[in-house]
mmCIF file of C-alpha atoms in Angstrom:
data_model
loop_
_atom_site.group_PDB
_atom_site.id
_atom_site.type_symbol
_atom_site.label_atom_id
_atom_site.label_comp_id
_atom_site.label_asym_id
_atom_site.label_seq_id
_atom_site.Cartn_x
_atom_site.Cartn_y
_atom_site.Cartn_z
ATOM 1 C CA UNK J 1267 140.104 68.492 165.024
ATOM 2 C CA UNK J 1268 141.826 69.196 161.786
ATOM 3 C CA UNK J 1269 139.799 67.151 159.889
ATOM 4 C CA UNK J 1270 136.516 68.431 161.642
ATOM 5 C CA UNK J 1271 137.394 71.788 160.428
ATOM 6 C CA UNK J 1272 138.340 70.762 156.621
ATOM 7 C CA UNK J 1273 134.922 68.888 156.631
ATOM 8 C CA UNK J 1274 132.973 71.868 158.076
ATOM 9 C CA UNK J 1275 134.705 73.981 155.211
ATOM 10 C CA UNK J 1276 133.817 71.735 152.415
ATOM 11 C CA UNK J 1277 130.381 71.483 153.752
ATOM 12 C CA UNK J 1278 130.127 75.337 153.600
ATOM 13 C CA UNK J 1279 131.388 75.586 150.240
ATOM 14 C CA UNK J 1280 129.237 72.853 148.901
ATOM 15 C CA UNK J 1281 126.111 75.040 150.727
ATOM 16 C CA UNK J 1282 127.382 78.524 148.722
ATOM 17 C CA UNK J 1283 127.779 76.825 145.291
ATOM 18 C CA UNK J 1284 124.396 75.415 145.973
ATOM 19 C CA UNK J 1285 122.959 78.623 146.575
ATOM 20 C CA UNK J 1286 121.407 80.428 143.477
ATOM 21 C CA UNK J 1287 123.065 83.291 142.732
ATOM 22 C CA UNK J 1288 120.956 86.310 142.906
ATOM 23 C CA UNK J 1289 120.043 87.558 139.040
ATOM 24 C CA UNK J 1290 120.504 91.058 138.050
ATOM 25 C CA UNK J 1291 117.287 92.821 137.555
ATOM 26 C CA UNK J 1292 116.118 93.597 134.198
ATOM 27 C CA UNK J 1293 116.020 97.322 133.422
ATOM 28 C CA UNK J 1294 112.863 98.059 132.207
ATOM 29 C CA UNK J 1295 111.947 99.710 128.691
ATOM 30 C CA UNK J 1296 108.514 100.763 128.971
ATOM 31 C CA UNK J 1297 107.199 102.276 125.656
ATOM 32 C CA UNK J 1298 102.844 103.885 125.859
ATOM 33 C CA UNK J 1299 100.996 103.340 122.532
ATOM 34 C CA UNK J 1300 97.302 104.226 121.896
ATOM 35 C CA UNK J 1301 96.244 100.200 121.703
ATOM 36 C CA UNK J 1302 92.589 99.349 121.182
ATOM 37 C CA UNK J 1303 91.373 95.952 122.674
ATOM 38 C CA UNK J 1304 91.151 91.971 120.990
ATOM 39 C CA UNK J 1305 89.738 89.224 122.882
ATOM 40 C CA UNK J 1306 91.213 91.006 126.132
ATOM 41 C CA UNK J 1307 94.602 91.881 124.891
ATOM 42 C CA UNK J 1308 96.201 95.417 123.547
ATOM 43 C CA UNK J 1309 96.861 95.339 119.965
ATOM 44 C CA UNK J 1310 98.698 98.114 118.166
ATOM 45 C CA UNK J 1311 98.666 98.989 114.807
ATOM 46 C CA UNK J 1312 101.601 101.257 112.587
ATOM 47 C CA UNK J 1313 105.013 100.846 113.200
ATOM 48 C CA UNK J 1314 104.346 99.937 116.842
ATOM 49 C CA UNK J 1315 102.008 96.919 115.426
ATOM 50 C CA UNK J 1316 105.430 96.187 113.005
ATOM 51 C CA UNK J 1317 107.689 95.920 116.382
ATOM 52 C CA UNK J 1318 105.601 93.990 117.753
ATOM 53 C CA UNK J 1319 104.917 91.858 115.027
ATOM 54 C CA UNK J 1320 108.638 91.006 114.393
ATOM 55 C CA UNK J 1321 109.985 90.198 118.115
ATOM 56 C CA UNK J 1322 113.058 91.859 117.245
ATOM 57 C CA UNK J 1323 113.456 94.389 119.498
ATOM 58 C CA UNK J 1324 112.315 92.575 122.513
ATOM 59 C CA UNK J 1325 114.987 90.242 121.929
ATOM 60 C CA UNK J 1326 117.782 92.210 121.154
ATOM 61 C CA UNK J 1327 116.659 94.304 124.443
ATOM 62 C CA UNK J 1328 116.670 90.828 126.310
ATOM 63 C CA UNK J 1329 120.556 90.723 125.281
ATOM 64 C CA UNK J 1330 121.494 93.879 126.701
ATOM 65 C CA UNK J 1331 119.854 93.022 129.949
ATOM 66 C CA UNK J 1332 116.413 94.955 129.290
ATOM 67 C CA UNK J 1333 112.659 93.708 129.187
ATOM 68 C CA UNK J 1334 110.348 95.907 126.625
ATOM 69 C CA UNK J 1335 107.191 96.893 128.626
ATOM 70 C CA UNK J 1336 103.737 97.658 126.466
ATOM 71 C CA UNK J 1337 101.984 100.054 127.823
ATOM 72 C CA UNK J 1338 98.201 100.320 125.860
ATOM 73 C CA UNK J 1339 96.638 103.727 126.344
ATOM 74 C CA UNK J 1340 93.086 104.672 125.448
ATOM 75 C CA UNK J 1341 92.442 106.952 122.876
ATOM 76 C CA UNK J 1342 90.270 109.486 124.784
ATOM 77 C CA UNK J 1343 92.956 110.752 127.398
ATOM 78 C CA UNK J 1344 96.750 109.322 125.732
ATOM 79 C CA UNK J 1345 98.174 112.653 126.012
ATOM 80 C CA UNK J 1346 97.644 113.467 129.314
ATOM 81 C CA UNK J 1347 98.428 110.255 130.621
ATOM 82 C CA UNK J 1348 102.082 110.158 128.605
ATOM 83 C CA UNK J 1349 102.891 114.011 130.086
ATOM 84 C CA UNK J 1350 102.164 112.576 133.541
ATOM 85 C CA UNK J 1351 104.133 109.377 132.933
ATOM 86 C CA UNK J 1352 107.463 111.679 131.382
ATOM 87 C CA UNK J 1353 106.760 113.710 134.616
ATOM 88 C CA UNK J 1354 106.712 111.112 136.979
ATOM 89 C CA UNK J 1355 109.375 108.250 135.502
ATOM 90 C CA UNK J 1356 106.564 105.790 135.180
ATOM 91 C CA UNK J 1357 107.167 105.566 131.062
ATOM 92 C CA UNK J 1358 110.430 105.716 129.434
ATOM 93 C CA UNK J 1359 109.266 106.052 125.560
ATOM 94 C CA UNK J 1360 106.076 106.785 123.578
ATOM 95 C CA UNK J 1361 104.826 107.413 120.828
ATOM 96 C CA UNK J 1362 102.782 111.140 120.810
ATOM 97 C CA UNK J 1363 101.705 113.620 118.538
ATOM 98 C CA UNK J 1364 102.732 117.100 117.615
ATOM 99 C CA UNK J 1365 100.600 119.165 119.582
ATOM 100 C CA UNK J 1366 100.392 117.159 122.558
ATOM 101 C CA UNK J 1367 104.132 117.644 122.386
ATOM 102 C CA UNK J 1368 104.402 121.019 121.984
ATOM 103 C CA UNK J 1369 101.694 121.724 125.117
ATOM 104 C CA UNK J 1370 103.879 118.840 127.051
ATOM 105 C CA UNK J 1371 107.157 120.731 126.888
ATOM 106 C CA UNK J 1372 105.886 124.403 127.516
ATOM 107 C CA UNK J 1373 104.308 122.911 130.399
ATOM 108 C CA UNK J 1374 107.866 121.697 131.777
ATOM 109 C CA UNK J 1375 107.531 117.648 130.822
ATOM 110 C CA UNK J 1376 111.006 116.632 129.911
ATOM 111 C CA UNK J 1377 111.455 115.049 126.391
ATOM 112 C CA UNK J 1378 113.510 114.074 123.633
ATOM 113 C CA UNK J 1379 111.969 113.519 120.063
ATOM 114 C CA UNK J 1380 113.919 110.380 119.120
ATOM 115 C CA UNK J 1381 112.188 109.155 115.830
ATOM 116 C CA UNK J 1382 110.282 111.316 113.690
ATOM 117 C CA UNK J 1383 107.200 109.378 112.678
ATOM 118 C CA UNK J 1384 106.778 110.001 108.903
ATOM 119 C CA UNK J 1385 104.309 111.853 106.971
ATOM 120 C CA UNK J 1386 101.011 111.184 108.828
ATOM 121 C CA UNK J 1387 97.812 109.818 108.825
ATOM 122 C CA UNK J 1388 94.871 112.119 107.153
ATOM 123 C CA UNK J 1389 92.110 114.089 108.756
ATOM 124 C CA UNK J 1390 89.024 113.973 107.602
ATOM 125 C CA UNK J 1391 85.997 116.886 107.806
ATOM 126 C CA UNK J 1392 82.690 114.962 107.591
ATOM 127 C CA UNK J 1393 78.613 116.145 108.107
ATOM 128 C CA UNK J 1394 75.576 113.856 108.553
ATOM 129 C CA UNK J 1395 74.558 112.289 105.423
ATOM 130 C CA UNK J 1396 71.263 114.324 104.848
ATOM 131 C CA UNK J 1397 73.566 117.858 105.041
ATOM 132 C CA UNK J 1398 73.234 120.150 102.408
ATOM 133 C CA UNK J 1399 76.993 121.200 103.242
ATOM 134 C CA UNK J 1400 79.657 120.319 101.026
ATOM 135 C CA UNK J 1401 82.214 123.190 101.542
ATOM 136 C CA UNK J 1402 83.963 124.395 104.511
ATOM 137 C CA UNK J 1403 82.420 127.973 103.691
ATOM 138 C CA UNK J 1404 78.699 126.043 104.350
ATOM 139 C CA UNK J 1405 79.570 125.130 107.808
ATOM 140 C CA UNK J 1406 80.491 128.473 108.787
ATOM 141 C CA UNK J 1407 79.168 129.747 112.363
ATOM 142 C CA UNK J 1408 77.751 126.061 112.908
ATOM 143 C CA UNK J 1409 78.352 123.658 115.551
ATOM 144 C CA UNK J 1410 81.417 121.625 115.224
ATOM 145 C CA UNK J 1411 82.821 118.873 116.893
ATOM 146 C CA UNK J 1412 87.136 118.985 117.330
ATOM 147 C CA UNK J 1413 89.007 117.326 120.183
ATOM 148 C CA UNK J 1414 90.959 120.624 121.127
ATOM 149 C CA UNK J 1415 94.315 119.869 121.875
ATOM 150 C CA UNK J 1416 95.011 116.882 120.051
ATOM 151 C CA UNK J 1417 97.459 116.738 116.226
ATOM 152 C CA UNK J 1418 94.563 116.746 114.238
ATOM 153 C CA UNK J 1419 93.908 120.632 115.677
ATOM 154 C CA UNK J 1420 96.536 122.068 114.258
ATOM 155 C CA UNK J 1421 95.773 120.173 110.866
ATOM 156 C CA UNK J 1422 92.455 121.089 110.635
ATOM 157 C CA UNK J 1423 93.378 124.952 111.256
ATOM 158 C CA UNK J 1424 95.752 125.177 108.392
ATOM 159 C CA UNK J 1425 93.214 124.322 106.450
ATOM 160 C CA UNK J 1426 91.049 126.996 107.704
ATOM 161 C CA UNK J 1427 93.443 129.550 107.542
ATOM 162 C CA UNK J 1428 93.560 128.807 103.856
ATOM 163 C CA UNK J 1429 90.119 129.425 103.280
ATOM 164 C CA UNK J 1430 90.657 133.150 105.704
ATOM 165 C CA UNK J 1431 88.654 131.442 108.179
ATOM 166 C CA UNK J 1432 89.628 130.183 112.084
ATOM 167 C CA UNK J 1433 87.941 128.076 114.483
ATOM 168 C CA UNK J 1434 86.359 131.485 116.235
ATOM 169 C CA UNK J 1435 84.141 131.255 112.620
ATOM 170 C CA UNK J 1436 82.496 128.306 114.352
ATOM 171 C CA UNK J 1437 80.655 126.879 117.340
ATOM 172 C CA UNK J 1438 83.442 124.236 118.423
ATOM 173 C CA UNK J 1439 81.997 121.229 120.854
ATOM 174 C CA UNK J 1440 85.264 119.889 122.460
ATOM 175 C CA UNK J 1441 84.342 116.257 121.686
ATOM 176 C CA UNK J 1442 87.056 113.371 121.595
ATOM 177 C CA UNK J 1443 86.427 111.581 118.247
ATOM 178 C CA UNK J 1444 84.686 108.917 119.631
ATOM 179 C CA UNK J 1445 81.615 111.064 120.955
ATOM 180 C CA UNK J 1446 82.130 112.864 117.632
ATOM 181 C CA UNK J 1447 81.228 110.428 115.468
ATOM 182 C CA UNK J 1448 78.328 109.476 117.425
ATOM 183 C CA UNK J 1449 77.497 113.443 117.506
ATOM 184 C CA UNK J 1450 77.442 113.801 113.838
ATOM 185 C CA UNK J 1451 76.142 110.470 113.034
ATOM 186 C CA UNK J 1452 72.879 111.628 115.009
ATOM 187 C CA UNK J 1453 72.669 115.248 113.610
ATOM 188 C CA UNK J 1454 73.691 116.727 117.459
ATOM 189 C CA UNK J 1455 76.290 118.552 115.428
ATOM 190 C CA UNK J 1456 76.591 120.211 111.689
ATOM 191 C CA UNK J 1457 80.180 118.567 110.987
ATOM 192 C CA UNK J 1458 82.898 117.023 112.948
ATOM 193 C CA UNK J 1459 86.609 116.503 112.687
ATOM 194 C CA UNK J 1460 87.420 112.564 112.491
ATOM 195 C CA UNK J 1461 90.342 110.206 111.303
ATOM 196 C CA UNK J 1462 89.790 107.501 109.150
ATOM 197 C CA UNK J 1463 86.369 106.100 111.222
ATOM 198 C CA UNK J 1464 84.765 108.571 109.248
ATOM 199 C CA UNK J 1465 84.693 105.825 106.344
ATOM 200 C CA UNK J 1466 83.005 103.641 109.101
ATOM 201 C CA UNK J 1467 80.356 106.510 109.286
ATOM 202 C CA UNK J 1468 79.653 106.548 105.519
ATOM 203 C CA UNK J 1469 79.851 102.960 104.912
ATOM 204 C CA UNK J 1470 76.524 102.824 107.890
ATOM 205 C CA UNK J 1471 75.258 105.971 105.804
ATOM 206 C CA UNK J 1472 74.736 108.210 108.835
ATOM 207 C CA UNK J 1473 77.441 110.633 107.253
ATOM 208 C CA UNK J 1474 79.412 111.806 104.494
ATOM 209 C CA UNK J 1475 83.329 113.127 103.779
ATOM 210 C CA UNK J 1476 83.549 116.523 101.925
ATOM 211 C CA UNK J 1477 87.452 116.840 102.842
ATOM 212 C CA UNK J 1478 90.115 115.466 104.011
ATOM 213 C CA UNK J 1479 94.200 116.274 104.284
ATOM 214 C CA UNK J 1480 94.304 114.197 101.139
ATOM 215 C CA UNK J 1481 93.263 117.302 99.197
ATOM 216 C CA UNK J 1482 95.988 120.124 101.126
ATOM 217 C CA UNK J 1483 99.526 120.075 102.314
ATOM 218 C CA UNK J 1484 101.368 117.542 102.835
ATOM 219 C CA UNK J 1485 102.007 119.308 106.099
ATOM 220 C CA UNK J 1486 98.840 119.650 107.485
ATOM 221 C CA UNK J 1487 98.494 115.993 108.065
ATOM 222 C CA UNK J 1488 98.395 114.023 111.601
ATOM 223 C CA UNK J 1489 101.830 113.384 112.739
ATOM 224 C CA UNK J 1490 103.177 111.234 115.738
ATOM 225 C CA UNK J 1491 106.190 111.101 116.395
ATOM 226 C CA UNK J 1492 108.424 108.847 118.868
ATOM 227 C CA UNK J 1493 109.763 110.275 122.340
ATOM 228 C CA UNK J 1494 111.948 109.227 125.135
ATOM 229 C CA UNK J 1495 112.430 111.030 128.733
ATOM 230 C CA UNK J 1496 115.882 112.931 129.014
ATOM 231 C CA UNK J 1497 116.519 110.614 131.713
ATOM 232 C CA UNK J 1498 116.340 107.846 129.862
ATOM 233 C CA UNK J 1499 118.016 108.558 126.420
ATOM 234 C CA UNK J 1500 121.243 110.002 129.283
ATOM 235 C CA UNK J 1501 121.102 106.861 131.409
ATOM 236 C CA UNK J 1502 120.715 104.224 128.534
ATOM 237 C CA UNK J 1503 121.692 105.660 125.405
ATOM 238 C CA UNK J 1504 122.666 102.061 123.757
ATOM 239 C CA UNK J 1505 118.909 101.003 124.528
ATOM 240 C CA UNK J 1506 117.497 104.160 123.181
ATOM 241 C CA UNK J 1507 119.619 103.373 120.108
ATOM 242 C CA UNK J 1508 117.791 99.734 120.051
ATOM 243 C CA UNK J 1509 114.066 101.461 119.591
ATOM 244 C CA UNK J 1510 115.424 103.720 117.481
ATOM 245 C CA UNK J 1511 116.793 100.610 115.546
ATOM 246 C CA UNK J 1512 113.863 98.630 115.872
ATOM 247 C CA UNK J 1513 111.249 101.916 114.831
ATOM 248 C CA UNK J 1514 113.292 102.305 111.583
ATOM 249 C CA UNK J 1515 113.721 98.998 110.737
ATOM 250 C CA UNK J 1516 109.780 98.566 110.850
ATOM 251 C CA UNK J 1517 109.346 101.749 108.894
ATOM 252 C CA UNK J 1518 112.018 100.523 106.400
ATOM 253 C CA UNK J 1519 109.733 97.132 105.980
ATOM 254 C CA UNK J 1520 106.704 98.204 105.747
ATOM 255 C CA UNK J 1521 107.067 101.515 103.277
ATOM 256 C CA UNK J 1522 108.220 98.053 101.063
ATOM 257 C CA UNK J 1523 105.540 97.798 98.512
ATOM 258 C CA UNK J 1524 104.971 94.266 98.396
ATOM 259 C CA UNK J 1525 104.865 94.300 102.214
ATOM 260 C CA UNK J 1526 101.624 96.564 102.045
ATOM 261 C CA UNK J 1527 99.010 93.748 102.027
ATOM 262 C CA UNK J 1528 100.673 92.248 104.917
ATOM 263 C CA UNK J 1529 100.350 95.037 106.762
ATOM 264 C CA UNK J 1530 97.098 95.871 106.327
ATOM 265 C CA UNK J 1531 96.371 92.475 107.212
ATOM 266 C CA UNK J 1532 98.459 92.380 110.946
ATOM 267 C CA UNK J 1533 97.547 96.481 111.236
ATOM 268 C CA UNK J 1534 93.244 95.930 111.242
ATOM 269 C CA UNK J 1535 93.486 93.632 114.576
ATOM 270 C CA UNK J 1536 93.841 97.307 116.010
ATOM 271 C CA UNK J 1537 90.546 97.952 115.755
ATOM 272 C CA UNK J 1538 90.341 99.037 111.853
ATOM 273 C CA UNK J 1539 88.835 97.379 109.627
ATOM 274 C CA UNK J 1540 91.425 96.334 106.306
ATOM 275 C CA UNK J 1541 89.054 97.965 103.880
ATOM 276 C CA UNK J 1542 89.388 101.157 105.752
ATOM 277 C CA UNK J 1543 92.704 101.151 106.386
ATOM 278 C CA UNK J 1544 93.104 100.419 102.542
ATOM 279 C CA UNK J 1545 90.752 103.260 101.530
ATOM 280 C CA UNK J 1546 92.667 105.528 104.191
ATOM 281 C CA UNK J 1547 95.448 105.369 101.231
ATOM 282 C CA UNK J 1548 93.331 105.334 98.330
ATOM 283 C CA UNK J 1549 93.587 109.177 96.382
ATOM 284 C CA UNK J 1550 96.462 109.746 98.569
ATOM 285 C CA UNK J 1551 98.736 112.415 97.068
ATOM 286 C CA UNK J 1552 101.957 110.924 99.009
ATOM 287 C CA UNK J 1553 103.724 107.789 97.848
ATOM 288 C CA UNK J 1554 103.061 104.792 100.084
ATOM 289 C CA UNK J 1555 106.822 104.049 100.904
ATOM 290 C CA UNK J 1556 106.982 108.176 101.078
ATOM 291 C CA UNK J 1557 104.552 108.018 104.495
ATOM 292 C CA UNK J 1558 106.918 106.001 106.105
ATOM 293 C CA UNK J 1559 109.806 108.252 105.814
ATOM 294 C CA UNK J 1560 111.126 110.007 108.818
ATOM 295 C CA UNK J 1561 111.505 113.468 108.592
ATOM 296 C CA UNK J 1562 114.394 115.907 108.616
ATOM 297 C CA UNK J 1563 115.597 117.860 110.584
ATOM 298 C CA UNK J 1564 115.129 120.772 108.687
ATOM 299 C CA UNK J 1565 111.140 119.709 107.767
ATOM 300 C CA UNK J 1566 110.769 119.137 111.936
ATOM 301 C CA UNK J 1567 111.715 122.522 112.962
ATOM 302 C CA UNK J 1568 110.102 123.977 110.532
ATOM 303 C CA UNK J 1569 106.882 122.060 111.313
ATOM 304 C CA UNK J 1570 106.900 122.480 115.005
ATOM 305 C CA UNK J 1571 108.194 126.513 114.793
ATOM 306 C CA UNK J 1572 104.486 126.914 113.211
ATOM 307 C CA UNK J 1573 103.295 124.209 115.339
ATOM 308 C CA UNK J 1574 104.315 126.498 118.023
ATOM 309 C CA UNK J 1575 103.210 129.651 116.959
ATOM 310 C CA UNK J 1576 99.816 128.253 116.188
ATOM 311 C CA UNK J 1577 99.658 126.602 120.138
ATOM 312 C CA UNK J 1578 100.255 130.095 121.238
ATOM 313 C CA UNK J 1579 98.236 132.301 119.008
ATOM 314 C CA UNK J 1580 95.600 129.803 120.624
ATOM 315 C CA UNK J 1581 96.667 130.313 123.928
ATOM 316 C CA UNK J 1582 97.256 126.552 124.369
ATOM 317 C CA UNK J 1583 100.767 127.289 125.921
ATOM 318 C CA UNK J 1584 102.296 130.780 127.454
ATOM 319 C CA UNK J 1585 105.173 130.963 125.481
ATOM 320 C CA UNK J 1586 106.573 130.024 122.588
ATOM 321 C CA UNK J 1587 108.781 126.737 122.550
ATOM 322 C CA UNK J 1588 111.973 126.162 120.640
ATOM 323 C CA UNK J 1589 111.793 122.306 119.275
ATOM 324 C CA UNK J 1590 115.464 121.856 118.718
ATOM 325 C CA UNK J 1591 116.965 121.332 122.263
ATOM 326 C CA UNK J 1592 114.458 118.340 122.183
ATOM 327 C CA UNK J 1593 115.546 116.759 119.103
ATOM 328 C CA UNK J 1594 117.793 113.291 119.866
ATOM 329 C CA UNK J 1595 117.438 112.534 115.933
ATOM 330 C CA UNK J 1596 121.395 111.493 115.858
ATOM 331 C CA UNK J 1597 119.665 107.975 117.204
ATOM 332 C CA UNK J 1598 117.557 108.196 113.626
ATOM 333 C CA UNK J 1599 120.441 108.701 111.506
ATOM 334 C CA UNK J 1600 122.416 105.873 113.130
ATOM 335 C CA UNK J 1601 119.795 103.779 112.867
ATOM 336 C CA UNK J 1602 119.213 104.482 109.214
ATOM 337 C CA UNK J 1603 122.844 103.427 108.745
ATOM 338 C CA UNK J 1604 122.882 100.242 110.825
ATOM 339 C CA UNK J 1605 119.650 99.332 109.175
ATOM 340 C CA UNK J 1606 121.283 99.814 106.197
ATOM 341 C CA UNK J 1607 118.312 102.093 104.936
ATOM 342 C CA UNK J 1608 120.132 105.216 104.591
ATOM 343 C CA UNK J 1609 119.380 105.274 100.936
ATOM 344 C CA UNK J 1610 115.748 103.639 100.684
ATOM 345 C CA UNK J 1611 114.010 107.028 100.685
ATOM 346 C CA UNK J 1612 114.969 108.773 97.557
ATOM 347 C CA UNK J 1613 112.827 112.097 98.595
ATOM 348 C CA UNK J 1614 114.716 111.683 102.137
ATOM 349 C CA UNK J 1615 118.079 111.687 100.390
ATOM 350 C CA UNK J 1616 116.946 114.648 97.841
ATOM 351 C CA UNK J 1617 116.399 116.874 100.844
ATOM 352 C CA UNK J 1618 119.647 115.955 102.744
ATOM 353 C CA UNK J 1619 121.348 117.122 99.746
ATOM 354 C CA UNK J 1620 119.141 119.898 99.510
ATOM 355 C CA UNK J 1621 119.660 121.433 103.009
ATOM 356 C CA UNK J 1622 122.906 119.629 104.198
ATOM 357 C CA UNK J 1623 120.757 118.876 106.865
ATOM 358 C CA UNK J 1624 121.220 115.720 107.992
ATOM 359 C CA UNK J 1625 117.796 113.402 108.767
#
C-alpha cells in the first residue's frame, strides 16, 4: 500500500512538471500613426518610420514583458479615430497634431503630451496652374479648400492674420487634402491648403505653389507631437519611458547629417516620393538637424496658449484649455540624458539656458 501511494505521487509530480506552465500575458503597447499602404502592409514615415526601422524599441519592450502594437490610421479621419481610441482604452500612444489636441482635451479626452515632435513639416498655399493669383491678397473672397480642424489650420491662419486678413475673407470648402488636391488640380476651387503633395501637383502641371511656411515663422509650421493616455503613462511609467527613449533616440539619428540620405531613402516607402521629400527641405529656413529638435517647455506653452486662443476665437472648443497639466515632458528630458543627446541640439541647449526651462 505504501509503495502504491509513493508511486501514485511520483506519477503526479511527473504529470505537473510536464504540464506547461501558463505564460504571463504580454501587456500591450499600442501606438496609432497616420501609415499609408505598400504591397498590403502599413508603412510609416518620420520618426515613427525611424522606430520602426531600427527594431529597438520593440525589443527592449519584449524585455520588460510588453509587445509594441502598430496601429496605421488613414489620413482622412486620424484625429477622430485617436480621440475615440484615448476615450475608450483601445490605443495607449499616438502620435497627433496640435489642433487635434487642443479640440481632444476641451472635449474631455484624457492625454499626456509625452514627446514634443520638433519643428514641423511646412504648409503649402497652392492655385491651379493657369491662375493669375500669386498673392494671398488675389485669392481674397474666393473659394478655398482647408481641412478645418486639422494642424495645418492654425498654420495657415497665422499667416493670414499677418496679412489683416482671416478665413471669414474667403469661401472655405472643408475638403481633407486628398479631395483638395484633386479640387484645385481641376479648377473646382481658386486655391487650396496642401502639405508637401502640392510638389506632386506641380510636377503633373495642374498647379502651382505661391507660399508656403518656408517663407513665415518658424511657428506657424505643422507640428505633431507624441501622446500617451493618463492611464497609461500612471500604470506603466517605465514603458512610457521606453517610447520616449526610442522617439528621441530616432530623432537624435536622423537630425545626423550624414544620416539624411538614408532617411529619405527608408521615409518615401510612406507614400512620398524621395524627390519630394528632398524638395520638402530645399529653401528651408530651419537647419535640418534643427527640425528634429524637441521643443521646450517654454516654446510648447507658448505655442499651444495661442493654439488655444485661436481654437476658441474659432469656436472650435468652448473654453479655453491650459496645456500644462498635460505635459509628461520629464519622460523627454530623461530620455535626452539616457540617450546621451542632451547636448546634440545647440539651439535646444541655448534656450534652456535662456529660460531655465528645462526641455
Amino acid at each position: 500500500m505504501l509503495t502504491f501511494c509513493r508511486n501514485g505521487l511520483l506519477a503526479l509530480a511527473s504529470l505537473l512538471c510536464a504540464w506547461p506552465l501558463q505564460a504571463e500575458p504580454l501587456v500591450p503597447v499600442r501606438i496609432a500613426i497616420v501609415s499609408f499602404t505598400q504591397g498590403g502592409q502599413p508603412v510609416f514615415g518620420g520618426i515613427a518610420g525611424r522606430v520602426v526601422e531600427e527594431g529597438w524599441l520593440q525589443q527592449a519592450l519584449r524585455e520588460r514583458g510588453a509587445e509594441l502594437q502598430w496601429q496605421a490610421l488613414p489620413h482622412a479621419n486620424a484625429g477622430p479615430q485617436i480621440n475615440e481610441g484615448f476615450a475608450n482604452g483601445s490605443l495607449d500612444f499616438a502620435v497627433r497634431g496640435d489642433l487635434p489636441s487642443v479640440i481632444a482635451l476641451a472635449g474631455g479626452v484624457p492625454g499626456k503630451l509625452v514627446v514634443p515632435g520638433g519643428n514641423g513639416d511646412n504648409v503649402y498655399l497652392v492655385v491651379p496652374a493657369h491662375s493669375s493669383a500669386t498673392t494671398i491678397e488675389d485669392l481674397k473672397g474666393k473659394r478655398l479648400a482647408l481641412h478645418r480642424g486639422r494642424p495645418w489650420e492654425f498654420a495657415f491662419s497665422q499667416f493670414l492674420a499677418s496679412k489683416g486678413l482671416s478665413l471669414a475673407d474667403f469661401k472655405i470648402s472643408n475638403l481633407n487634402p486628398q479631395v483638395g488636391a484633386a479640387a484645385v488640380s481641376a479648377g473646382k476651387v481658386d486655391a487650396a491648403v496642401l502639405l508637401s503633395e502640392s510638389y506632386l501637383l506641380e510636377d503633373k502641371q495642374v498647379a502651382k505653389v505661391i507660399w508656403s511656411t518656408k517663407q513665415g515663422s518658424n511657428d506657424w509650421r505643422l507640428v505633431s507631437d507624441l501622446w500617451a493616455t493618463d492611464r497609461f503613462v500612471n500604470d506603466h511609467a517605465d514603458l512610457t519611458q521606453l517610447v520616449a527613449n526610442a522617439w528621441v533616440r530616432a530623432a537624435g539619428w536622423i537630425a545626423q547629417e550624414q544620416n539624411a540620405d538614408v532617411f529619405y531613402r527608408y521615409a518615401s516607402r510612406a507614400g512620398t516620393p524621395e524627390s519630394v521629400l528632398r524638395r520638402e527641405s530645399q529653401g528651408d529656413p530651419v537647419p535640418w538637424a534643427q527640425r528634429w529638435a524637441p521643443k521646450t517647455d517654454a516654446q510648447l506653452l507658448a505655442h499651444y496658449n495661442a493654439l488655444s486662443q485661436y481654437a476658441l476665437d474659432n469656436k472650435l472648443v468652448r473654453a479655453k484649455v491650459d496645456i500644462a497639466p498635460a505635459l509628461a515632458t520629464h519622460f523627454t528630458r530623461q530620455a535626452l540624458l539616457e540617450q546621451n543627446l542632451q547636448h546634440a541640439w545647440p539651439a535646444l541647449d541655448t534656450a534652456q539656458n535662456a529660460t531655465g526651462v528645462a526641455p
